Amino acid sequence: MKKYLLMLFLSLSILTLTGCGNDEKPEEDEQVEDVEEEDEIGDGEVDDE
């Protein structure tokens, strides 16, 4: 019986974690900016750290 309760709890917690998120599309007049990293040297390449 404990196995079933544990499986139920884990499945519900996984479903709630995957179901939450910001899936709304931005409104027409709302501007969405792309965030880009700037390189430190100026050669156009971004160093991954």
PQR file of N, CA, C, O and H, with PARSE charges and radii, in Angstrom:
ATOM      1  N   MET A   1       0.824  -1.195   0.000 -0.4000 1.5000
ATOM      2  CA  MET A   1       0.000   0.000   0.000 -0.0000 2.0000
ATOM      3  C   MET A   1       0.865   1.255   0.000  0.5500 1.7000
ATOM      4  O   MET A   1       0.517   2.258  -0.623 -0.5500 1.4000
ATOM      5  N   LYS A   2       2.001   1.193   0.707 -0.4000 1.5000
ATOM      6  CA  LYS A   2       2.882   2.359   0.749 -0.0000 2.0000
ATOM      7  C   LYS A   2       3.476   2.642  -0.625  0.5500 1.7000
ATOM      8  O   LYS A   2       3.715   3.797  -0.980 -0.5500 1.4000
ATOM      9  H   LYS A   2       2.284   0.378   1.213  0.4000 1.0000
ATOM     10  N   LYS A   3       3.714   1.582  -1.397 -0.4000 1.5000
ATOM     11  CA  LYS A   3       4.263   1.776  -2.738 -0.0000 2.0000
ATOM     12  C   LYS A   3       3.286   2.557  -3.610  0.5500 1.7000
ATOM     13  O   LYS A   3       3.690   3.436  -4.371 -0.5500 1.4000
ATOM     14  H   LYS A   3       3.519   0.644  -1.109  0.4000 1.0000
ATOM     15  N   TYR A   4       2.007   2.236  -3.498 -0.4000 1.5000
ATOM     16  CA  TYR A   4       1.006   2.917  -4.311 -0.0000 2.0000
ATOM     17  C   TYR A   4       0.869   4.381  -3.915  0.5500 1.7000
ATOM     18  O   TYR A   4       0.724   5.252  -4.772 -0.5500 1.4000
ATOM     19  H   TYR A   4       1.679   1.522  -2.880  0.4000 1.0000
ATOM     20  N   LEU A   5       0.915   4.643  -2.625 -0.4000 1.5000
ATOM     21  CA  LEU A   5       0.832   6.031  -2.178 -0.0000 2.0000
ATOM     22  C   LEU A   5       2.065   6.817  -2.615  0.5500 1.7000
ATOM     23  O   LEU A   5       1.958   7.979  -3.007 -0.5500 1.4000
ATOM     24  H   LEU A   5       1.033   3.934  -1.929  0.4000 1.0000
ATOM     25  N   LEU A   6       3.220   6.191  -2.548 -0.4000 1.5000
ATOM     26  CA  LEU A   6       4.445   6.850  -2.981 -0.0000 2.0000
ATOM     27  C   LEU A   6       4.412   7.118  -4.486  0.5500 1.7000
ATOM     28  O   LEU A   6       4.798   8.200  -4.928 -0.5500 1.4000
ATOM     29  H   LEU A   6       3.307   5.247  -2.229  0.4000 1.0000
ATOM     30  N   MET A   7       3.960   6.154  -5.268 -0.4000 1.5000
ATOM     31  CA  MET A   7       3.859   6.350  -6.714 -0.0000 2.0000
ATOM     32  C   MET A   7       2.856   7.439  -7.049  0.5500 1.7000
ATOM     33  O   MET A   7       3.093   8.238  -7.956 -0.5500 1.4000
ATOM     34  H   MET A   7       3.647   5.275  -4.909  0.4000 1.0000
ATOM     35  N   LEU A   8       1.743   7.485  -6.335 -0.4000 1.5000
ATOM     36  CA  LEU A   8       0.744   8.521  -6.560 -0.0000 2.0000
ATOM     37  C   LEU A   8       1.317   9.896  -6.234  0.5500 1.7000
ATOM     38  O   LEU A   8       1.130  10.845  -6.995 -0.5500 1.4000
ATOM     39  H   LEU A   8       1.551   6.837  -5.598  0.4000 1.0000
ATOM     40  N   PHE A   9       2.004  10.002  -5.121 -0.4000 1.5000
ATOM     41  CA  PHE A   9       2.599  11.275  -4.721 -0.0000 2.0000
ATOM     42  C   PHE A   9       3.640  11.738  -5.734  0.5500 1.7000
ATOM     43  O   PHE A   9       3.654  12.906  -6.122 -0.5500 1.4000
ATOM     44  H   PHE A   9       2.156   9.230  -4.503  0.4000 1.0000
ATOM     45  N   LEU A  10       4.510  10.829  -6.161 -0.4000 1.5000
ATOM     46  CA  LEU A  10       5.551  11.198  -7.116 -0.0000 2.0000
ATOM     47  C   LEU A  10       4.971  11.577  -8.475  0.5500 1.7000
ATOM     48  O   LEU A  10       5.445  12.517  -9.112 -0.5500 1.4000
ATOM     49  H   LEU A  10       4.498   9.880  -5.846  0.4000 1.0000
ATOM     50  N   SER A  11       3.968  10.863  -8.913 -0.4000 1.5000
ATOM     51  CA  SER A  11       3.385  11.187 -10.214 -0.0000 2.0000
ATOM     52  C   SER A  11       2.669  12.533 -10.171  0.5500 1.7000
ATOM     53  O   SER A  11       2.736  13.299 -11.133 -0.5500 1.4000
ATOM     54  H   SER A  11       3.583  10.099  -8.395  0.4000 1.0000
ATOM     55  N   LEU A  12       1.986  12.828  -9.070 -0.4000 1.5000
ATOM     56  CA  LEU A  12       1.321  14.127  -8.962 -0.0000 2.0000
ATOM     57  C   LEU A  12       2.335  15.260  -8.876  0.5500 1.7000
ATOM     58  O   LEU A  12       2.131  16.320  -9.466 -0.5500 1.4000
ATOM     59  H   LEU A  12       1.931  12.206  -8.289  0.4000 1.0000
ATOM     60  N   SER A  13       3.416  15.047  -8.151 -0.4000 1.5000
ATOM     61  CA  SER A  13       4.418  16.108  -8.038 -0.0000 2.0000
ATOM     62  C   SER A  13       5.104  16.356  -9.379  0.5500 1.7000
ATOM     63  O   SER A  13       5.396  17.502  -9.721 -0.5500 1.4000
ATOM     64  H   SER A  13       3.582  14.186  -7.671  0.4000 1.0000
ATOM     65  N   ILE A  14       5.364  15.295 -10.138 -0.4000 1.5000
ATOM     66  CA  ILE A  14       5.993  15.465 -11.450 -0.0000 2.0000
ATOM     67  C   ILE A  14       5.033  16.170 -12.403  0.5500 1.7000
ATOM     68  O   ILE A  14       5.451  17.030 -13.178 -0.5500 1.4000
ATOM     69  H   ILE A  14       5.127  14.364  -9.859  0.4000 1.0000
ATOM     70  N   LEU A  15       3.763  15.816 -12.354 -0.4000 1.5000
ATOM     71  CA  LEU A  15       2.790  16.458 -13.236 -0.0000 2.0000
ATOM     72  C   LEU A  15       2.632  17.937 -12.914  0.5500 1.7000
ATOM     73  O   LEU A  15       2.491  18.753 -13.825 -0.5500 1.4000
ATOM     74  H   LEU A  15       3.423  15.117 -11.725  0.4000 1.0000
ATOM     75  N   THR A  16       2.652  18.294 -11.639 -0.4000 1.5000
ATOM     76  CA  THR A  16       2.504  19.705 -11.290 -0.0000 2.0000
ATOM     77  C   THR A  16       3.752  20.489 -11.668  0.5500 1.7000
ATOM     78  O   THR A  16       3.652  21.653 -12.056 -0.5500 1.4000
ATOM     79  H   THR A  16       2.767  17.631 -10.899  0.4000 1.0000
ATOM     80  N   LEU A  17       4.926  19.873 -11.561 -0.4000 1.5000
ATOM     81  CA  LEU A  17       6.148  20.576 -11.944 -0.0000 2.0000
ATOM     82  C   LEU A  17       6.216  20.806 -13.448  0.5500 1.7000
ATOM     83  O   LEU A  17       6.631  21.877 -13.891 -0.5500 1.4000
ATOM     84  H   LEU A  17       5.008  18.927 -11.246  0.4000 1.0000
ATOM     85  N   THR A  18       5.819  19.831 -14.226 -0.4000 1.5000
ATOM     86  CA  THR A  18       5.894  19.980 -15.678 -0.0000 2.0000
ATOM     87  C   THR A  18       4.744  20.818 -16.218  0.5500 1.7000
ATOM     88  O   THR A  18       4.857  21.391 -17.302 -0.5500 1.4000
ATOM     89  H   THR A  18       5.482  18.961 -13.867  0.4000 1.0000
ATOM     90  N   GLY A  19       3.660  20.899 -15.495 -0.4000 1.5000
ATOM     91  CA  GLY A  19       2.510  21.662 -15.963 -0.0000 2.0000
ATOM     92  C   GLY A  19       2.622  23.146 -15.715  0.5500 1.7000
ATOM     93  O   GLY A  19       1.930  23.928 -16.367 -0.5500 1.4000
ATOM     94  H   GLY A  19       3.568  20.434 -14.615  0.4000 1.0000
ATOM     95  N   CYS A  20       3.470  23.559 -14.797 -0.4000 1.5000
ATOM     96  CA  CYS A  20       3.608  24.978 -14.484 -0.0000 2.0000
ATOM     97  C   CYS A  20       4.626  25.606 -15.420  0.5500 1.7000
ATOM     98  O   CYS A  20       5.648  25.003 -15.748 -0.5500 1.4000
ATOM     99  H   CYS A  20       4.032  22.924 -14.267  0.4000 1.0000
ATOM    100  N   GLY A  21       4.329  26.818 -15.840 -0.4000 1.5000
ATOM    101  CA  GLY A  21       5.258  27.522 -16.719 -0.0000 2.0000
ATOM    102  C   GLY A  21       4.573  28.708 -17.357  0.5500 1.7000
ATOM    103  O   GLY A  21       3.353  28.851 -17.273 -0.5500 1.4000
ATOM    104  H   GLY A  21       3.499  27.307 -15.574  0.4000 1.0000
ATOM    105  N   ASN A  22       5.347  29.546 -17.986 -0.4000 1.5000
ATOM    106  CA  ASN A  22       4.809  30.725 -18.637 -0.0000 2.0000
ATOM    107  C   ASN A  22       4.632  30.406 -20.113  0.5500 1.7000
ATOM    108  O   ASN A  22       5.532  30.649 -20.916 -0.5500 1.4000
ATOM    109  H   ASN A  22       6.338  29.429 -18.054  0.4000 1.0000
ATOM    110  N   ASP A  23       3.479  29.864 -20.470 -0.4000 1.5000
ATOM    111  CA  ASP A  23       3.207  29.496 -21.848 -0.0000 2.0000
ATOM    112  C   ASP A  23       2.417  30.565 -22.586  0.5500 1.7000
ATOM    113  O   ASP A  23       2.044  30.372 -23.743 -0.5500 1.4000
ATOM    114  H   ASP A  23       2.748  29.666 -19.817  0.4000 1.0000
ATOM    115  N   GLU A  24       2.160  31.685 -21.933 -0.4000 1.5000
ATOM    116  CA  GLU A  24       1.360  32.726 -22.560 -0.0000 2.0000
ATOM    117  C   GLU A  24       2.174  33.438 -23.624  0.5500 1.7000
ATOM    118  O   GLU A  24       3.353  33.733 -23.429 -0.5500 1.4000
ATOM    119  H   GLU A  24       2.464  31.842 -20.993  0.4000 1.0000
ATOM    120  N   LYS A  25       1.536  33.708 -24.746 -0.4000 1.5000
ATOM    121  CA  LYS A  25       2.197  34.475 -25.792 -0.0000 2.0000
ATOM    122  C   LYS A  25       2.131  35.954 -25.422  0.5500 1.7000
ATOM    123  O   LYS A  25       1.159  36.395 -24.808 -0.5500 1.4000
ATOM    124  H   LYS A  25       0.578  33.468 -24.904  0.4000 1.0000
ATOM    125  N   PRO A  26       3.147  36.715 -25.786 -0.5600 1.5000
ATOM    126  CA  PRO A  26       3.111  38.147 -25.473  0.2800 2.0000
ATOM    127  C   PRO A  26       2.008  38.847 -26.256  0.5500 1.7000
ATOM    128  O   PRO A  26       1.642  38.427 -27.353 -0.5500 1.4000
ATOM    129  N   GLU A  27       1.495  39.908 -25.680 -0.4000 1.5000
ATOM    130  CA  GLU A  27       0.447  40.666 -26.354 -0.0000 2.0000
ATOM    131  C   GLU A  27       1.034  41.359 -27.578  0.5500 1.7000
ATOM    132  O   GLU A  27       2.252  41.440 -27.735 -0.5500 1.4000
ATOM    133  H   GLU A  27       1.793  40.250 -24.789  0.4000 1.0000
ATOM    134  N   GLU A  28       0.152  41.856 -28.442 -0.4000 1.5000
ATOM    135  CA  GLU A  28       0.609  42.435 -29.700 -0.0000 2.0000
ATOM    136  C   GLU A  28       1.505  43.649 -29.493  0.5500 1.7000
ATOM    137  O   GLU A  28       2.496  43.808 -30.205 -0.5500 1.4000
ATOM    138  H   GLU A  28      -0.838  41.790 -28.314  0.4000 1.0000
ATOM    139  N   ASP A  29       1.179  44.501 -28.537 -0.4000 1.5000
ATOM    140  CA  ASP A  29       1.953  45.722 -28.344 -0.0000 2.0000
ATOM    141  C   ASP A  29       3.123  45.530 -27.384  0.5500 1.7000
ATOM    142  O   ASP A  29       3.884  46.467 -27.144 -0.5500 1.4000
ATOM    143  H   ASP A  29       0.374  44.372 -27.958  0.4000 1.0000
ATOM    144  N   GLU A  30       3.274  44.336 -26.838 -0.4000 1.5000
ATOM    145  CA  GLU A  30       4.344  44.080 -25.880 -0.0000 2.0000
ATOM    146  C   GLU A  30       5.623  43.693 -26.618  0.5500 1.7000
ATOM    147  O   GLU A  30       5.617  42.796 -27.461 -0.5500 1.4000
ATOM    148  H   GLU A  30       2.656  43.574 -27.033  0.4000 1.0000
ATOM    149  N   GLN A  31       6.706  44.370 -26.295 -0.4000 1.5000
ATOM    150  CA  GLN A  31       7.996  44.104 -26.923 -0.0000 2.0000
ATOM    151  C   GLN A  31       8.730  43.021 -26.139  0.5500 1.7000
ATOM    152  O   GLN A  31       8.820  43.090 -24.914 -0.5500 1.4000
ATOM    153  H   GLN A  31       6.711  45.098 -25.610  0.4000 1.0000
ATOM    154  N   VAL A  32       9.247  42.037 -26.836 -0.4000 1.5000
ATOM    155  CA  VAL A  32      10.043  40.988 -26.214 -0.0000 2.0000
ATOM    156  C   VAL A  32      11.465  41.136 -26.734  0.5500 1.7000
ATOM    157  O   VAL A  32      11.713  41.060 -27.937 -0.5500 1.4000
ATOM    158  H   VAL A  32       9.175  41.981 -27.832  0.4000 1.0000
ATOM    159  N   GLU A  33      12.395  41.350 -25.806 -0.4000 1.5000
ATOM    160  CA  GLU A  33      13.781  41.556 -26.204 -0.0000 2.0000
ATOM    161  C   GLU A  33      14.559  40.250 -26.086  0.5500 1.7000
ATOM    162  O   GLU A  33      14.389  39.495 -25.129 -0.5500 1.4000
ATOM    163  H   GLU A  33      12.193  41.412 -24.828  0.4000 1.0000
ATOM    164  N   ASP A  34      15.406  39.999 -27.062 -0.4000 1.5000
ATOM    165  CA  ASP A  34      16.319  38.862 -26.987 -0.0000 2.0000
ATOM    166  C   ASP A  34      17.543  39.292 -26.197  0.5500 1.7000
ATOM    167  O   ASP A  34      18.133  40.337 -26.469 -0.5500 1.4000
ATOM    168  H   ASP A  34      15.545  40.613 -27.840  0.4000 1.0000
ATOM    169  N   VAL A  35      17.913  38.492 -25.233 -0.4000 1.5000
ATOM    170  CA  VAL A  35      19.077  38.806 -24.417 -0.0000 2.0000
ATOM    171  C   VAL A  35      20.288  38.139 -25.046  0.5500 1.7000
ATOM    172  O   VAL A  35      20.328  36.921 -25.222 -0.5500 1.4000
ATOM    173  H   VAL A  35      17.434  37.643 -25.012  0.4000 1.0000
ATOM    174  N   GLU A  36      21.263  38.953 -25.378 -0.4000 1.5000
ATOM    175  CA  GLU A  36      22.488  38.430 -25.973 -0.0000 2.0000
ATOM    176  C   GLU A  36      23.664  38.804 -25.087  0.5500 1.7000
ATOM    177  O   GLU A  36      23.715  39.889 -24.509 -0.5500 1.4000
ATOM    178  H   GLU A  36      21.230  39.943 -25.235  0.4000 1.0000
ATOM    179  N   GLU A  37      24.594  37.887 -24.997 -0.4000 1.5000
ATOM    180  CA  GLU A  37      25.794  38.156 -24.215 -0.0000 2.0000
ATOM    181  C   GLU A  37      26.763  38.971 -25.062  0.5500 1.7000
ATOM    182  O   GLU A  37      26.846  38.800 -26.278 -0.5500 1.4000
ATOM    183  H   GLU A  37      24.553  37.005 -25.467  0.4000 1.0000
ATOM    184  N   GLU A  38      27.485  39.850 -24.403 -0.4000 1.5000
ATOM    185  CA  GLU A  38      28.481  40.643 -25.103 -0.0000 2.0000
ATOM    186  C   GLU A  38      29.854  40.011 -24.892  0.5500 1.7000
ATOM    187  O   GLU A  38      30.168  39.505 -23.815 -0.5500 1.4000
ATOM    188  H   GLU A  38      27.418  39.989 -23.415  0.4000 1.0000
ATOM    189  N   ASP A  39      30.650  40.055 -25.934 -0.4000 1.5000
ATOM    190  CA  ASP A  39      31.996  39.516 -25.785 -0.0000 2.0000
ATOM    191  C   ASP A  39      32.894  40.563 -25.138  0.5500 1.7000
ATOM    192  O   ASP A  39      32.707  41.766 -25.319 -0.5500 1.4000
ATOM    193  H   ASP A  39      30.395  40.466 -26.809  0.4000 1.0000
ATOM    194  N   GLU A  40      33.869  40.078 -24.383 -0.4000 1.5000
ATOM    195  CA  GLU A  40      34.743  40.983 -23.643 -0.0000 2.0000
ATOM    196  C   GLU A  40      35.865  41.529 -24.517  0.5500 1.7000
ATOM    197  O   GLU A  40      36.327  42.651 -24.306 -0.5500 1.4000
ATOM    198  H   GLU A  40      34.021  39.101 -24.237  0.4000 1.0000
ATOM    199  N   ILE A  41      36.303  40.752 -25.489 -0.4000 1.5000
ATOM    200  CA  ILE A  41      37.451  41.150 -26.297 -0.0000 2.0000
ATOM    201  C   ILE A  41      37.013  42.038 -27.460  0.5500 1.7000
ATOM    202  O   ILE A  41      37.737  42.954 -27.850 -0.5500 1.4000
ATOM    203  H   ILE A  41      35.928  39.841 -25.661  0.4000 1.0000
ATOM    204  N   GLY A  42      35.855  41.775 -28.002 -0.4000 1.5000
ATOM    205  CA  GLY A  42      35.378  42.549 -29.137 -0.0000 2.0000
ATOM    206  C   GLY A  42      35.569  41.834 -30.458  0.5500 1.7000
ATOM    207  O   GLY A  42      35.466  42.449 -31.520 -0.5500 1.4000
ATOM    208  H   GLY A  42      35.267  41.031 -27.685  0.4000 1.0000
ATOM    209  N   ASP A  43      35.848  40.536 -30.403 -0.4000 1.5000
ATOM    210  CA  ASP A  43      36.056  39.785 -31.634 -0.0000 2.0000
ATOM    211  C   ASP A  43      34.776  39.143 -32.154  0.5500 1.7000
ATOM    212  O   ASP A  43      34.798  38.462 -33.179 -0.5500 1.4000
ATOM    213  H   ASP A  43      35.932  40.037 -29.541  0.4000 1.0000
ATOM    214  N   GLY A  44      33.668  39.351 -31.464 -0.4000 1.5000
ATOM    215  CA  GLY A  44      32.394  38.816 -31.920 -0.0000 2.0000
ATOM    216  C   GLY A  44      32.073  37.441 -31.395  0.5500 1.7000
ATOM    217  O   GLY A  44      30.976  36.937 -31.636 -0.5500 1.4000
ATOM    218  H   GLY A  44      33.650  39.904 -30.632  0.4000 1.0000
ATOM    219  N   GLU A  45      32.991  36.816 -30.686 -0.4000 1.5000
ATOM    220  CA  GLU A  45      32.750  35.489 -30.128 -0.0000 2.0000
ATOM    221  C   GLU A  45      32.440  35.608 -28.643  0.5500 1.7000
ATOM    222  O   GLU A  45      33.047  36.408 -27.931 -0.5500 1.4000
ATOM    223  H   GLU A  45      33.882  37.225 -30.490  0.4000 1.0000
ATOM    224  N   VAL A  46      31.495  34.809 -28.190 -0.4000 1.5000
ATOM    225  CA  VAL A  46      31.124  34.808 -26.782 -0.0000 2.0000
ATOM    226  C   VAL A  46      31.788  33.614 -26.122  0.5500 1.7000
ATOM    227  O   VAL A  46      31.639  32.479 -26.575 -0.5500 1.4000
ATOM    228  H   VAL A  46      31.002  34.159 -28.769  0.4000 1.0000
ATOM    229  N   ASP A  47      32.515  33.872 -25.057 -0.4000 1.5000
ATOM    230  CA  ASP A  47      33.187  32.795 -24.334 -0.0000 2.0000
ATOM    231  C   ASP A  47      32.213  32.136 -23.377  0.5500 1.7000
ATOM    232  O   ASP A  47      31.566  32.816 -22.580 -0.5500 1.4000
ATOM    233  H   ASP A  47      32.636  34.793 -24.689  0.4000 1.0000
ATOM    234  N   ASP A  48      32.104  30.820 -23.448 -0.4000 1.5000
ATOM    235  CA  ASP A  48      31.265  30.071 -22.511 -0.0000 2.0000
ATOM    236  C   ASP A  48      32.074  29.785 -21.262  0.5500 1.7000
ATOM    237  O   ASP A  48      33.168  29.225 -21.325 -0.5500 1.4000
ATOM    238  H   ASP A  48      32.630  30.267 -24.095  0.4000 1.0000
ATOM    239  N   GLU A  49      31.528  30.173 -20.142 -0.4000 1.5000
ATOM    240  CA  GLU A  49      32.235  29.927 -18.882 -0.0000 2.0000
ATOM    241  C   GLU A  49      31.424  29.023 -18.005  0.5500 1.7000
ATOM    242  O   GLU A  49      31.847  28.694 -16.897 -0.5500 1.4000
ATOM    243  H   GLU A  49      30.639  30.629 -20.090  0.4000 1.0000
TER
END
